[in-house]
Coordinates of C-alpha atoms in Angstrom, one line a residue:
R27 CA -1.0 35.7 3.8
G28 CA -2.5 35.8 0.7
P29 CA -2.7 36.8 -3.6
M30 CA -0.4 39.5 -4.0
K31 CA 0.7 41.0 -6.9
V32 CA 4.6 41.8 -6.9
G33 CA 5.2 45.2 -5.1
D34 CA 1.8 45.7 -3.6
K35 CA 2.1 46.5 -0.4
S36 CA -1.9 44.3 0.9
P37 CA -2.9 41.2 -0.4
M38 CA -5.6 40.8 -3.3
K39 CA -8.6 38.8 -3.1
W40 CA -8.4 35.4 -5.0
A41 CA -11.4 36.5 -6.9
D42 CA -9.5 39.1 -8.8
F43 CA -6.5 37.9 -8.3
D44 CA -8.4 34.7 -10.4
K45 CA -9.8 36.8 -12.3
E46 CA -6.5 39.1 -13.2
V47 CA -4.0 35.6 -13.9
T48 CA -6.3 34.0 -15.9
A49 CA -6.7 37.0 -18.7
A50 CA -3.2 36.5 -18.6
L51 CA -3.1 33.1 -19.3
N52 CA -5.6 33.4 -22.0
N53 CA -3.8 36.1 -23.8
V54 CA 0.4 34.9 -24.3
G55 CA 0.2 35.9 -27.6
G56 CA 0.7 32.3 -29.3
K57 CA 3.4 31.5 -27.1
S58 CA 3.5 28.7 -24.5
I59 CA 3.2 28.5 -21.4
A60 CA 5.4 26.2 -18.6
I61 CA 4.8 24.4 -15.1
V62 CA 7.7 24.6 -13.1
T63 CA 8.1 22.3 -10.1
P64 CA 10.4 20.6 -8.1
T65 CA 10.5 16.2 -9.1
N66 CA 6.5 16.3 -8.4
T67 CA 5.4 12.9 -6.1
S68 CA 2.0 13.8 -5.7
L69 CA -0.6 12.8 -7.6
V70 CA -2.3 15.5 -6.7
L71 CA -0.8 17.8 -8.1
E72 CA 0.0 15.8 -11.2
Q73 CA -3.5 15.8 -12.1
A74 CA -4.3 19.5 -11.6
I75 CA -1.6 19.7 -13.7
A76 CA -3.2 17.7 -16.4
D77 CA -6.4 19.7 -16.0
F78 CA -4.8 22.5 -16.4
K79 CA -3.3 21.5 -19.3
A80 CA -6.1 20.4 -20.5
K81 CA -6.9 23.9 -21.0
Y82 CA -4.5 24.7 -21.9
T83 CA -2.8 23.2 -24.4
N84 CA 0.1 24.8 -24.9
T85 CA 0.8 24.1 -21.8
E86 CA 5.1 22.2 -20.6
T87 CA 6.2 21.4 -17.5
V88 CA 8.9 22.0 -16.4
A89 CA 11.0 20.0 -13.9
Y90 CA 14.3 21.3 -11.8
E91 CA 16.1 20.3 -8.7
P92 CA 19.3 22.4 -6.8
I93 CA 21.1 19.1 -7.0
S94 CA 21.0 16.8 -10.7
Y95 CA 21.0 13.2 -9.9
S96 CA 20.8 12.1 -13.9
G97 CA 24.0 10.3 -14.6
I98 CA 21.5 7.7 -12.2
T99 CA 19.0 8.3 -14.2
R100 CA 20.2 7.8 -18.4
A101 CA 22.4 5.1 -16.9
N102 CA 19.8 3.2 -15.6
E103 CA 18.5 4.3 -18.8
K104 CA 20.8 2.5 -21.0
S105 CA 20.9 -0.3 -19.3
F106 CA 17.1 -0.7 -18.6
G107 CA 15.7 1.6 -20.0
K108 CA 14.2 3.5 -17.1
A109 CA 15.4 6.7 -16.3
I110 CA 14.7 6.0 -12.6
I111 CA 17.0 5.9 -9.4
P112 CA 16.7 2.5 -7.9
A113 CA 15.8 2.1 -4.4
Y114 CA 18.5 1.1 -2.7
D115 CA 17.9 -1.0 0.5
F116 CA 21.0 -1.0 2.7
S117 CA 19.7 -3.6 5.7
K118 CA 19.9 -6.6 3.9
A119 CA 23.5 -4.9 2.7
E120 CA 26.0 -7.6 4.2
V121 CA 29.1 -5.3 2.5
I122 CA 28.4 -2.0 1.1
V123 CA 30.4 -0.2 -0.6
S124 CA 31.3 4.1 -1.5
F125 CA 32.6 5.8 -3.4
G126 CA 31.8 9.2 -3.0
A127 CA 28.1 8.8 -1.8
D128 CA 27.4 10.2 1.3
F129 CA 24.4 8.4 1.8
L130 CA 23.8 8.6 5.5
G131 CA 24.4 12.5 4.9
T132 CA 23.4 14.6 2.4
W133 CA 22.9 11.3 -1.2
I134 CA 18.7 10.9 -2.2
S135 CA 17.3 9.9 0.3
P136 CA 19.4 10.0 3.6
I137 CA 17.4 10.1 6.7
K138 CA 15.9 6.6 4.8
F139 CA 19.0 4.9 4.7
Q140 CA 19.8 6.2 7.4
S141 CA 17.5 3.9 9.2
D142 CA 18.0 0.7 6.6
Y143 CA 21.8 0.8 7.6
S144 CA 21.2 1.0 11.3
K145 CA 20.1 -2.5 11.3
N146 CA 22.7 -3.8 10.2
R147 CA 25.3 -2.0 12.3
V148 CA 24.4 -3.7 15.5
P149 CA 26.4 -6.4 15.7
K150 CA 24.6 -9.8 16.3
D151 CA 25.5 -13.4 16.3
G152 CA 29.0 -12.7 16.1
K153 CA 29.0 -10.1 13.4
M154 CA 27.6 -6.9 11.3
S155 CA 27.8 -5.5 7.9
K156 CA 31.0 -4.4 6.5
H157 CA 31.1 -0.9 5.1
Y158 CA 33.7 0.5 2.6
Q159 CA 34.2 5.0 1.9
F160 CA 35.6 6.1 -0.9
E161 CA 35.7 9.9 -0.2
S162 CA 37.6 13.2 -1.5
L163 CA 36.3 15.4 2.2
M164 CA 35.0 13.7 5.5
S165 CA 31.3 13.1 5.1
L166 CA 29.3 12.1 8.3
T167 CA 29.4 9.0 5.7
G168 CA 32.5 8.3 5.7
A169 CA 32.5 9.2 9.6
N170 CA 30.7 5.6 10.9
A171 CA 33.1 3.3 8.0
D172 CA 34.5 0.7 8.4
S173 CA 37.2 1.5 6.1
R174 CA 37.6 5.5 4.6
A175 CA 40.5 5.8 1.8
P176 CA 40.9 9.6 0.8
M177 CA 39.8 9.4 -2.7
K178 CA 39.7 12.5 -5.9
M179 CA 36.7 13.4 -6.4
S180 CA 37.9 13.8 -10.5
N181 CA 39.8 9.3 -10.2
V182 CA 36.5 8.4 -9.1
G183 CA 36.3 6.4 -12.0
K184 CA 39.1 5.3 -12.2
H185 CA 38.4 3.2 -9.0
L186 CA 35.6 1.7 -10.4
E187 CA 37.7 1.0 -13.4
A188 CA 40.0 -0.7 -11.1
L189 CA 37.1 -2.5 -8.3
Y190 CA 35.6 -3.6 -12.0
A191 CA 39.2 -5.6 -13.1
A192 CA 40.2 -7.1 -9.1
L193 CA 35.7 -8.8 -9.2
N194 CA 37.2 -10.5 -12.9
G195 CA 40.5 -11.0 -10.9
S196 CA 43.1 -8.5 -12.6
K197 CA 45.7 -7.1 -10.3
G198 CA 44.4 -3.9 -12.8
G199 CA 44.7 0.1 -10.7
M200 CA 45.8 -2.2 -7.5
E201 CA 47.8 0.9 -6.1
L202 CA 44.8 3.1 -6.2
A203 CA 44.1 4.0 -1.8
G204 CA 46.6 1.0 -0.6
N205 CA 44.5 -2.2 -0.3
S206 CA 41.9 -0.9 0.2
I207 CA 40.3 -2.4 -3.4
K208 CA 41.4 -5.2 -3.3
K209 CA 40.0 -6.0 0.2
A210 CA 36.4 -4.4 -0.7
A211 CA 36.8 -6.8 -3.3
E212 CA 36.9 -9.4 -1.7
D213 CA 34.8 -8.6 0.5
L214 CA 32.0 -8.2 -1.6
L215 CA 32.9 -11.3 -3.5
N216 CA 32.8 -13.2 -0.5
A217 CA 29.1 -11.2 -0.2
K218 CA 27.3 -11.9 -3.6
G219 CA 24.1 -10.8 -3.8
K220 CA 24.2 -8.8 -0.5
S221 CA 25.8 -6.3 -1.3
L222 CA 25.5 -2.5 -2.4
V223 CA 28.3 -0.6 -4.2
V224 CA 27.3 3.7 -5.2
C225 CA 28.6 6.2 -5.9
G226 CA 27.6 10.4 -5.9
S227 CA 29.3 10.9 -8.9
N228 CA 26.9 12.0 -11.5
D229 CA 28.7 10.7 -15.0
E230 CA 26.9 8.3 -17.0
N231 CA 30.1 6.7 -17.5
D232 CA 30.8 6.4 -13.9
Q233 CA 26.7 5.7 -13.2
M234 CA 27.2 2.1 -15.9
L235 CA 31.1 1.0 -14.4
V236 CA 28.2 1.0 -11.4
N237 CA 25.2 -1.3 -12.5
S238 CA 28.0 -3.4 -14.6
I239 CA 29.6 -4.1 -11.1
N240 CA 26.5 -4.2 -9.3
I241 CA 25.0 -6.9 -12.0
M242 CA 28.6 -8.4 -11.0
L243 CA 27.7 -9.6 -7.9
G244 CA 23.9 -10.1 -8.3
N245 CA 22.7 -7.2 -6.0
Y246 CA 19.8 -5.9 -7.9
G247 CA 16.0 -7.7 -6.6
S248 CA 17.9 -7.3 -3.7
T249 CA 19.5 -4.6 -1.9
I250 CA 18.8 -2.9 -5.4
D251 CA 15.0 -3.0 -6.7
V252 CA 14.2 -1.0 -9.8
T253 CA 10.7 -1.6 -10.1
N254 CA 9.6 -0.4 -6.8
Y255 CA 12.1 2.4 -7.7
Y256 CA 12.6 5.8 -6.5
K257 CA 10.5 8.4 -7.6
G258 CA 11.7 12.2 -5.6
Q259 CA 14.8 13.1 -8.0
S260 CA 14.5 12.5 -11.4
A261 CA 14.8 15.8 -12.9
D262 CA 17.1 16.4 -15.8
E263 CA 18.9 19.4 -16.1
T264 CA 18.9 19.0 -20.1
G265 CA 15.2 19.6 -19.3
F266 CA 15.9 22.9 -17.3
N267 CA 18.1 24.2 -19.6
N268 CA 15.8 23.7 -22.4
F269 CA 13.3 26.1 -20.9
V270 CA 16.6 28.7 -20.0
S271 CA 16.8 29.5 -23.0
K272 CA 13.9 29.4 -25.5
A273 CA 13.0 31.9 -21.9
K274 CA 16.1 33.8 -23.4
N275 CA 14.1 33.4 -27.1
G276 CA 11.0 35.0 -25.8
A277 CA 8.9 31.7 -26.1
Y278 CA 6.6 31.9 -22.8
G279 CA 4.4 34.2 -22.1
A280 CA 3.7 32.8 -18.6
V281 CA 5.4 30.4 -16.0
I282 CA 4.3 29.2 -13.2
F283 CA 6.5 27.6 -10.5
A284 CA 5.2 25.4 -8.3
G285 CA 6.7 24.3 -5.1
C286 CA 10.3 25.8 -6.5
N287 CA 13.1 28.5 -5.9
P288 CA 15.4 28.3 -9.2
V289 CA 16.5 32.4 -9.0
Y290 CA 17.7 31.0 -6.0
S291 CA 19.9 28.5 -7.3
S292 CA 20.5 29.1 -10.7
A293 CA 21.1 31.5 -13.3
A294 CA 17.6 31.2 -14.7
A295 CA 17.1 34.6 -13.3
D296 CA 17.5 36.7 -16.8
A297 CA 15.7 34.9 -18.7
I298 CA 12.8 34.0 -16.2
A299 CA 13.2 38.1 -16.0
K300 CA 11.8 38.6 -19.7
I301 CA 8.8 35.8 -20.0
P302 CA 6.0 38.7 -18.9
T303 CA 3.4 36.5 -16.4
R304 CA 5.8 35.2 -14.0
I305 CA 3.5 33.5 -11.4
S306 CA 5.1 32.0 -8.0
T307 CA 3.5 29.6 -5.2
S308 CA 5.4 30.4 -2.9
I309 CA 4.4 30.9 0.9
T310 CA 7.4 33.3 1.8
M311 CA 9.0 35.7 -1.2
D312 CA 11.7 33.8 -1.4
E313 CA 14.0 34.8 -4.3
T314 CA 11.8 33.9 -7.2
A315 CA 8.8 35.0 -5.5
S316 CA 10.5 38.2 -5.3
K317 CA 11.0 38.4 -9.7
S318 CA 7.7 37.3 -10.2
T319 CA 4.7 38.7 -11.3
H320 CA 2.1 37.1 -9.1
V321 CA 2.1 35.2 -5.3
A322 CA -0.8 32.3 -5.7
T323 CA 0.8 32.2 -2.0
D324 CA 0.3 28.5 -1.3
L325 CA -0.9 26.3 2.1
H326 CA 1.7 25.1 4.2
P327 CA 2.2 21.3 3.8
L328 CA 0.3 21.7 7.7
E329 CA -2.4 22.7 6.3
S330 CA -2.9 20.7 3.2
W331 CA -4.5 17.4 1.9
D332 CA -2.3 15.4 -0.8
I333 CA -0.9 12.2 -1.5
K334 CA 2.1 11.1 -2.8
Q335 CA 4.6 8.4 -4.2
P336 CA 8.1 8.5 -3.0
Y337 CA 8.0 4.9 -4.7
A338 CA 6.6 3.3 -6.9
G339 CA 4.4 1.6 -5.2
R340 CA 4.2 3.7 -2.3
Y341 CA 2.1 6.3 -0.7
V342 CA 2.3 8.2 2.3
F343 CA -1.2 10.5 2.7
A344 CA -1.3 14.6 4.1
Q345 CA -3.8 15.5 5.9
P346 CA -4.7 19.4 7.7
T347 CA -3.5 19.1 11.9
I348 CA -4.8 23.2 11.4
S349 CA -6.9 25.1 9.6
P350 CA -5.3 28.2 7.3
V351 CA -3.8 30.9 9.3
F352 CA -3.8 33.0 6.0
E353 CA -5.3 33.7 3.4
G354 CA -2.8 30.4 1.2
R355 CA -4.7 28.9 -1.3
S356 CA -3.0 24.8 -2.6
A357 CA -1.6 25.9 -5.6
V358 CA -3.9 22.5 -6.4
S359 CA -7.2 24.4 -6.3
S360 CA -4.8 27.3 -7.7
L361 CA -4.2 25.9 -11.3
L362 CA -8.1 24.3 -11.5
A363 CA -9.7 27.8 -10.7
W364 CA -7.1 29.1 -13.6
T365 CA -9.2 26.4 -15.5
G366 CA -12.6 27.8 -14.8
S367 CA -13.4 25.2 -11.7
D368 CA -15.4 26.1 -9.2
V369 CA -12.7 26.1 -5.8
A370 CA -15.2 29.7 -3.7
D371 CA -15.2 27.8 -0.4
K372 CA -12.9 29.0 1.7
E373 CA -9.4 29.1 0.5
G374 CA -10.4 25.7 -1.9
F375 CA -10.3 23.8 1.5
T376 CA -13.2 21.8 0.7
H377 CA -12.5 21.8 -2.4
L378 CA -9.1 20.1 -2.4
Y379 CA -9.7 17.0 0.3
N380 CA -12.5 16.3 -2.4
Y381 CA -10.5 16.7 -5.1
T382 CA -7.4 14.6 -3.4
K383 CA -10.5 11.5 -2.8
N384 CA -11.0 11.4 -6.1
V385 CA -7.7 11.6 -7.0
F386 CA -8.2 8.5 -5.1
T387 CA -10.3 6.5 -5.8
S388 CA -9.2 7.0 -9.1
Q389 CA -6.0 6.1 -9.1
I390 CA -5.9 4.2 -6.2
G391 CA -8.7 2.8 -4.6
G392 CA -10.8 1.9 -1.3
D393 CA -11.2 3.1 1.5
F394 CA -10.0 6.8 1.4
N395 CA -11.6 7.5 5.5
A396 CA -8.7 4.0 6.1
A397 CA -6.2 5.2 4.1
I398 CA -6.1 7.7 5.4
E399 CA -6.1 7.1 9.1
K400 CA -3.0 4.4 8.5
G401 CA -1.3 7.7 6.3
F402 CA 0.1 5.6 4.4
I403 CA -0.2 2.1 1.0
E404 CA 2.0 0.2 0.2
N405 CA 1.4 -1.7 -3.2
V406 CA 5.0 -2.9 -4.2
S407 CA 5.6 -5.5 -6.7
S408 CA 8.3 -8.1 -6.3
P409 CA 11.8 -6.1 -7.6
T410 CA 12.6 -8.0 -10.7
I411 CA 15.5 -7.3 -13.8
D412 CA 15.1 -8.8 -17.8
R413 CA 19.1 -9.7 -17.9
K414 CA 19.0 -9.4 -21.6
S415 CA 17.7 -5.6 -21.2
V416 CA 21.2 -4.7 -19.7
V417 CA 23.4 -3.1 -22.0

């Protein structure tokens, strides 16, 4: 219901809590402070972290996601010089070939993909999109496919190589999945620039093959956009693994978990326990909060102001629908309070509004009230691809 030290039966007052946390942050004994977040799409939290790091220059930021898509980001860094996940537009794809990517159920951004996919699945003028699914277990996506072929995920690389060969006129690998690879290749060649090949593998080499196939088919700038890319899943597990290793060796004097629960979904509990001051912003006593020393109880999203950028150039605005029910405070306001900023109004609520408005003015510009009323702003650029940079 409010800020508390783990183990206490009742919440503390924010002023007392902030005093204790600030003292701990100022006395880390020359060690580093870590801020662990999920992949952050919030401009407001991003600015608050920057302000925090200006005060505590020994701060490191660590991104953590329980499911990794680093194979895609690393492949795109090699292909295009950008460690990103592209924006996939299934609504423009006349032929879709998926290798183990359950894009309607679990893969990357299924809610958006469902909306886009459905637009081309209604017969118009006697035709609709053709969907091939290669997968090991029946998924929601496989259940909706026109052609579904069993495939071991350990063989996904061989299937991609077979498709690549078929697109180049070679017969290598045609024995895989019956004639499905051959048929998929024929349909893809007949829909150049209007097709899409995706893969659920987290292997960088597999994703490099996927890039090569989509480049060959001319899909970039059409069904795949690396300019207005997806920003919701960019965490690389290498960064979090480095954080765990350093925590085991006593490199950190404090850690702040903002909006994530790595103790539940990783083997990091023992390493985290070696950090003297552990602060969680959870609104429930989850696994990470229960292993923390302090809980700076966050606001519920329905109580918060925020600006998120799920795709480059696309901004979504959140505003509170209710006043804070308990004595929570935004993680943004907590970070700023520990820098000495004045968030003395009740739960930092008005402060958060003003801070969000300032972030909007400095980073986006325009009429904040109009943006809040509309709910989103699109400042997207025309999709481009520099093929000279492709590996």
